[in-house]
XYZ file of N, CA and C in Angstrom:
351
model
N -15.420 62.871 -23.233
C -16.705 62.668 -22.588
C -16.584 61.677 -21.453
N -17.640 61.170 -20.872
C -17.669 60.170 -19.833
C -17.421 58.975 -19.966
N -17.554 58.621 -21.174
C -16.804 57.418 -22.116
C -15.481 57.184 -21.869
N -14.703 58.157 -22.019
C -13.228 57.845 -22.151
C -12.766 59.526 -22.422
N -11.150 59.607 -22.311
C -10.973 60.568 -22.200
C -9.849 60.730 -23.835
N -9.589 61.037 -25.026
C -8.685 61.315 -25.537
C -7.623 62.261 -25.532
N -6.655 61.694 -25.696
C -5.459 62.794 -25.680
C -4.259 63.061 -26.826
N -4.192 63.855 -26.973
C -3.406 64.476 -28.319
C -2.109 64.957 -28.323
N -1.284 64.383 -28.984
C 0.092 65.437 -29.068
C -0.054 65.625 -30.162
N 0.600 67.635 -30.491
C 0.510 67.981 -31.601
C 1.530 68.960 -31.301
N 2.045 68.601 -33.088
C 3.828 69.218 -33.076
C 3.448 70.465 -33.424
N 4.794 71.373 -33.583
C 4.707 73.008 -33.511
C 3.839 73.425 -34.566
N 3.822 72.757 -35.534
C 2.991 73.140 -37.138
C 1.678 72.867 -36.897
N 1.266 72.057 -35.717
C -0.314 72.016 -35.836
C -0.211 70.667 -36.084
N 0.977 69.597 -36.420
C 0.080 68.502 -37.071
C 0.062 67.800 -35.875
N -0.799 66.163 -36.173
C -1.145 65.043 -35.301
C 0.264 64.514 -34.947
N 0.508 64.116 -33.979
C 2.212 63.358 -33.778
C 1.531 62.013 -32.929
N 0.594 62.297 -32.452
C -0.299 60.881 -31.667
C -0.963 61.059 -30.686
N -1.963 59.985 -30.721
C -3.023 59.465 -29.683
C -2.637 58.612 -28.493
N -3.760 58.504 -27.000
C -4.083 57.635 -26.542
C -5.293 58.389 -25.824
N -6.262 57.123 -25.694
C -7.380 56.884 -25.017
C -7.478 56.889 -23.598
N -7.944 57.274 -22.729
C -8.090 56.978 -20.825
C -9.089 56.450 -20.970
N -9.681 55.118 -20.795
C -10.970 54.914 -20.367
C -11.244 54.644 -18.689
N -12.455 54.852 -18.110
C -12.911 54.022 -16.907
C -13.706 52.594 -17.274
N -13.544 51.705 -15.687
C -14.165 50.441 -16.235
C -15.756 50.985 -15.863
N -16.660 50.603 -16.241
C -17.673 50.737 -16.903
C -17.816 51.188 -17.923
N -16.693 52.069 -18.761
C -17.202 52.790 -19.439
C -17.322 51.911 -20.925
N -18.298 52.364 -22.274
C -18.759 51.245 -23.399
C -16.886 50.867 -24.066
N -15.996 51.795 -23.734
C -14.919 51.612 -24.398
C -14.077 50.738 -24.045
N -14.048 50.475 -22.569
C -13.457 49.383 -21.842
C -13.394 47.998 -22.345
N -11.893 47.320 -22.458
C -12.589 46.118 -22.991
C -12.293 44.797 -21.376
N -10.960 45.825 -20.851
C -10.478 44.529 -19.447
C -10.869 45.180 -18.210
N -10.901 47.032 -17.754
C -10.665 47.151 -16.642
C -11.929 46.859 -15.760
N -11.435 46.741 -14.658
C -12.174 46.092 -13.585
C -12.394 47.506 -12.475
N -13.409 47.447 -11.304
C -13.363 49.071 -11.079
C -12.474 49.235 -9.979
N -12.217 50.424 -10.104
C -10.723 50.702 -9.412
C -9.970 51.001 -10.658
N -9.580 50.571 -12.115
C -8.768 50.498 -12.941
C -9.031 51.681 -13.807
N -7.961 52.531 -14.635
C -8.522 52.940 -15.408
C -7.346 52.044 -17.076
N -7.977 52.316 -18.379
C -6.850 51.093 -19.485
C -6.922 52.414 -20.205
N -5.860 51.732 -20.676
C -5.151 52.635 -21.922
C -5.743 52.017 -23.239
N -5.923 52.877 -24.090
C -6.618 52.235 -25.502
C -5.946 52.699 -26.369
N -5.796 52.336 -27.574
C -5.317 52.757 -28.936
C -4.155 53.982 -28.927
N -3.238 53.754 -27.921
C -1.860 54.400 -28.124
C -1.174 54.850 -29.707
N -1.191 55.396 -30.437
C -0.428 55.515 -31.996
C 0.434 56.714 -31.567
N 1.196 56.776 -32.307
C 2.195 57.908 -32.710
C 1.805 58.036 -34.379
N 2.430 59.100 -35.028
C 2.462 59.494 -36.808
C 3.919 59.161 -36.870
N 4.233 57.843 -38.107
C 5.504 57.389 -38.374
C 6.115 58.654 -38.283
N 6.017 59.489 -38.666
C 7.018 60.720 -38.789
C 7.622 61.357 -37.227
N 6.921 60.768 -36.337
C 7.285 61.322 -35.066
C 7.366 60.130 -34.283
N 7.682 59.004 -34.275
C 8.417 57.815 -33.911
C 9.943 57.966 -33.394
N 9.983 58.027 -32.352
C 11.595 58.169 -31.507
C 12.036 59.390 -31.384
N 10.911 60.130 -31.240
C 11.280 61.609 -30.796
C 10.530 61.678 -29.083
N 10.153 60.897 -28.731
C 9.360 60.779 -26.688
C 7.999 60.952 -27.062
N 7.205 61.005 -28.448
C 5.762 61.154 -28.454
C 5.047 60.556 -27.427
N 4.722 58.991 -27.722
C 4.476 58.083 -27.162
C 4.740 58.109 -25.768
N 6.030 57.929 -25.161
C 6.632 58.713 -23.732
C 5.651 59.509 -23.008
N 5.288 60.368 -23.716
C 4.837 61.501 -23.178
C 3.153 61.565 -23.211
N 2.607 60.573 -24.237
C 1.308 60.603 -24.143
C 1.018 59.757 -23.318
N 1.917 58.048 -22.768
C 1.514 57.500 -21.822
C 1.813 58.425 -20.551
N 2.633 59.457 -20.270
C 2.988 60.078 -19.203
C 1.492 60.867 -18.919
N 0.914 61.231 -20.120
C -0.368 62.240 -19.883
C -1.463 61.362 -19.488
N -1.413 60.365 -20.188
C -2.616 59.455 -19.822
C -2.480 58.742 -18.249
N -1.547 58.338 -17.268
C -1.228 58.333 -16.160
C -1.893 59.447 -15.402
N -1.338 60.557 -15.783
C -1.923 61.440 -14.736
C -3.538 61.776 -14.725
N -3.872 61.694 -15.818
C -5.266 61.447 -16.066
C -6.159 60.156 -15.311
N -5.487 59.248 -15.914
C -6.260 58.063 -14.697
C -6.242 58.471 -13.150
N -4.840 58.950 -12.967
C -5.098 59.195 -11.517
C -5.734 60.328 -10.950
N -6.048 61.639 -12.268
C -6.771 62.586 -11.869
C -8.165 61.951 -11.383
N -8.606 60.824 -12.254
C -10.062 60.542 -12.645
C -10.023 59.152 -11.017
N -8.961 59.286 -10.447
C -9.476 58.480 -8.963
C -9.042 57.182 -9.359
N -8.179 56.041 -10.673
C -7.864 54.843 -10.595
C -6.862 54.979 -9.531
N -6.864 53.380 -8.952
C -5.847 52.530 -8.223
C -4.803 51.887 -9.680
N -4.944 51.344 -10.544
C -4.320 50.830 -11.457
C -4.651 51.359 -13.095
N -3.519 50.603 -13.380
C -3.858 50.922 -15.253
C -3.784 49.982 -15.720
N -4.532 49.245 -16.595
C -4.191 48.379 -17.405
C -4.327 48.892 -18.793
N -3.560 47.914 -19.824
C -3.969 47.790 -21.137
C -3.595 46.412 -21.626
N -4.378 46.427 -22.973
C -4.087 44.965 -23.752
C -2.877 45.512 -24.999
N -1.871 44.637 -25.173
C -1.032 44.914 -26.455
C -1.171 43.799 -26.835
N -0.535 43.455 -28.640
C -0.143 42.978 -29.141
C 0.896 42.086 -29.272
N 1.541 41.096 -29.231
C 2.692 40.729 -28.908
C 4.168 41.346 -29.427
N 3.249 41.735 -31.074
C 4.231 41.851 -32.166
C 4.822 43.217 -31.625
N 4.120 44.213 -30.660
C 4.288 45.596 -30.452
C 5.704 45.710 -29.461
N 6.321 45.122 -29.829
C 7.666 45.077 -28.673
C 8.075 46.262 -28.695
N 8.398 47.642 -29.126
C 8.888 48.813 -29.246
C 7.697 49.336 -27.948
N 6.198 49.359 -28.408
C 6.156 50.053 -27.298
C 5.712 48.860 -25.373
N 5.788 47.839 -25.750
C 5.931 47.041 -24.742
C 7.415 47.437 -24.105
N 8.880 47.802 -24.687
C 9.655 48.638 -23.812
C 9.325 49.494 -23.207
N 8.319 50.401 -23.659
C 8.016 51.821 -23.585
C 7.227 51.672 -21.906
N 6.226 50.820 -21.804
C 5.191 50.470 -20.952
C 6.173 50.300 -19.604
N 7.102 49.238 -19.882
C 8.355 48.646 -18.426
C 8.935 49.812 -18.391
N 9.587 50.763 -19.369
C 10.207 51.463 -19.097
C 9.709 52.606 -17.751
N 8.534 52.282 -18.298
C 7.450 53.333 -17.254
C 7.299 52.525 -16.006
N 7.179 51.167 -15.953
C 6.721 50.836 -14.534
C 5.910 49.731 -14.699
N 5.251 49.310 -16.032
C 4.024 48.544 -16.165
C 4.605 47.473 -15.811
N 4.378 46.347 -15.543
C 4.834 44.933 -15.376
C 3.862 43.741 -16.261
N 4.088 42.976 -16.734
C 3.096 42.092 -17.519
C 2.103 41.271 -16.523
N 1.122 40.961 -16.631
C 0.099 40.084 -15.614
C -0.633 38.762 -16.580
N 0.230 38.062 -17.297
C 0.109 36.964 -17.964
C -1.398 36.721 -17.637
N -2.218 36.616 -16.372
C -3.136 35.984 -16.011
C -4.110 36.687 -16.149
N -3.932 37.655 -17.216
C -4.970 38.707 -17.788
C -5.227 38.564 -18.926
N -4.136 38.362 -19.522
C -4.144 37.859 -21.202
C -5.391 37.049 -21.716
N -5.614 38.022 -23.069
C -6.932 37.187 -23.814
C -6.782 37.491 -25.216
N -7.961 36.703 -25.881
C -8.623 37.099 -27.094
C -9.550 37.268 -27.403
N -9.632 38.583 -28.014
C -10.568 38.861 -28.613
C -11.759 38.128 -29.560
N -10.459 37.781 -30.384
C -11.186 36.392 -31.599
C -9.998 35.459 -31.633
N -10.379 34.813 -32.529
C -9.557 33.388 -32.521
C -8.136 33.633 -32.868
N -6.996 33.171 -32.583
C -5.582 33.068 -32.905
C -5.450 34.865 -32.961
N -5.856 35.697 -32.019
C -5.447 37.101 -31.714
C -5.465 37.134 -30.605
N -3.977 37.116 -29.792
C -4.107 37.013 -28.830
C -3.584 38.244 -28.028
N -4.127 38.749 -27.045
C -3.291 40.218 -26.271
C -2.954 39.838 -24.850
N -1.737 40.571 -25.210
C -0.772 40.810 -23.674
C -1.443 41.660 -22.583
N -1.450 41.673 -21.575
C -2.099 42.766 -20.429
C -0.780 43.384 -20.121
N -0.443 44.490 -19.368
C 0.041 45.009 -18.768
C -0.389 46.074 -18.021
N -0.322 46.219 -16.499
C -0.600 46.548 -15.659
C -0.041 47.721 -14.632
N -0.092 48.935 -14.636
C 0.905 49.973 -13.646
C 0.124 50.219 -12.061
N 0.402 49.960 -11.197
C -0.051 50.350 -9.724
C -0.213 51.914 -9.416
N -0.634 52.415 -9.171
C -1.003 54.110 -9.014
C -0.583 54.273 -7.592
């Protein structure tokens, strides 16, 4: 919907292999982007399909999507602990923007990372 956009990989059997979210900034799902931006939300893979390019390939879909939908940039917030797919993000291009970083609530703190379109 106009909210945000979801996107799905699904293996040959039909099952879930993983998610990610496209949002725009205005939209209620947004929690950082600014306009011009579109963020990435709730990236997962299904343990069972972990190190097969799921992930790879759903941030690859969600890219072209932001830029279908007219962003200049991408952001998202991670986790610190998420270092597997914080490779995943550089591997692509993202770069970290420390001076984005926040919390949500107390002693939870998130990383930004940022891709130029």
């Amino acid at each position: 919907g106009e909210d945000g956009e979801l996107l799905v990989a699904v293996g040959p059997d039909g099952e879930l292999l993983g998610t990610i979210t496209v949002v725009q900034a205005g939209s209620p799902l947004s929690e950082i982007a600014q306009p011009g931006e579109a963020e990435l939300r709730h990236l997962a893979t299904a343990p069972a399909a972990r190190g097969r390019g799921v992930g790879k390939a759903l941030v690859e879909a969600a890219i072209e999507a932001a830029r279908a939908a007219g962003a200049r940039r991408i952001v998202l917030s991670t986790l610190p602990t998420m270092t597997v797919a914080h490779r995943l993000y550089e591997a692509r291009g993202f770069v970290r923007v420390p001076e984005r970083d926040w919390e949500p609530a107390p002693n939870y703190p998130l990383l930004v990372f940022q891709l130029e379109l």
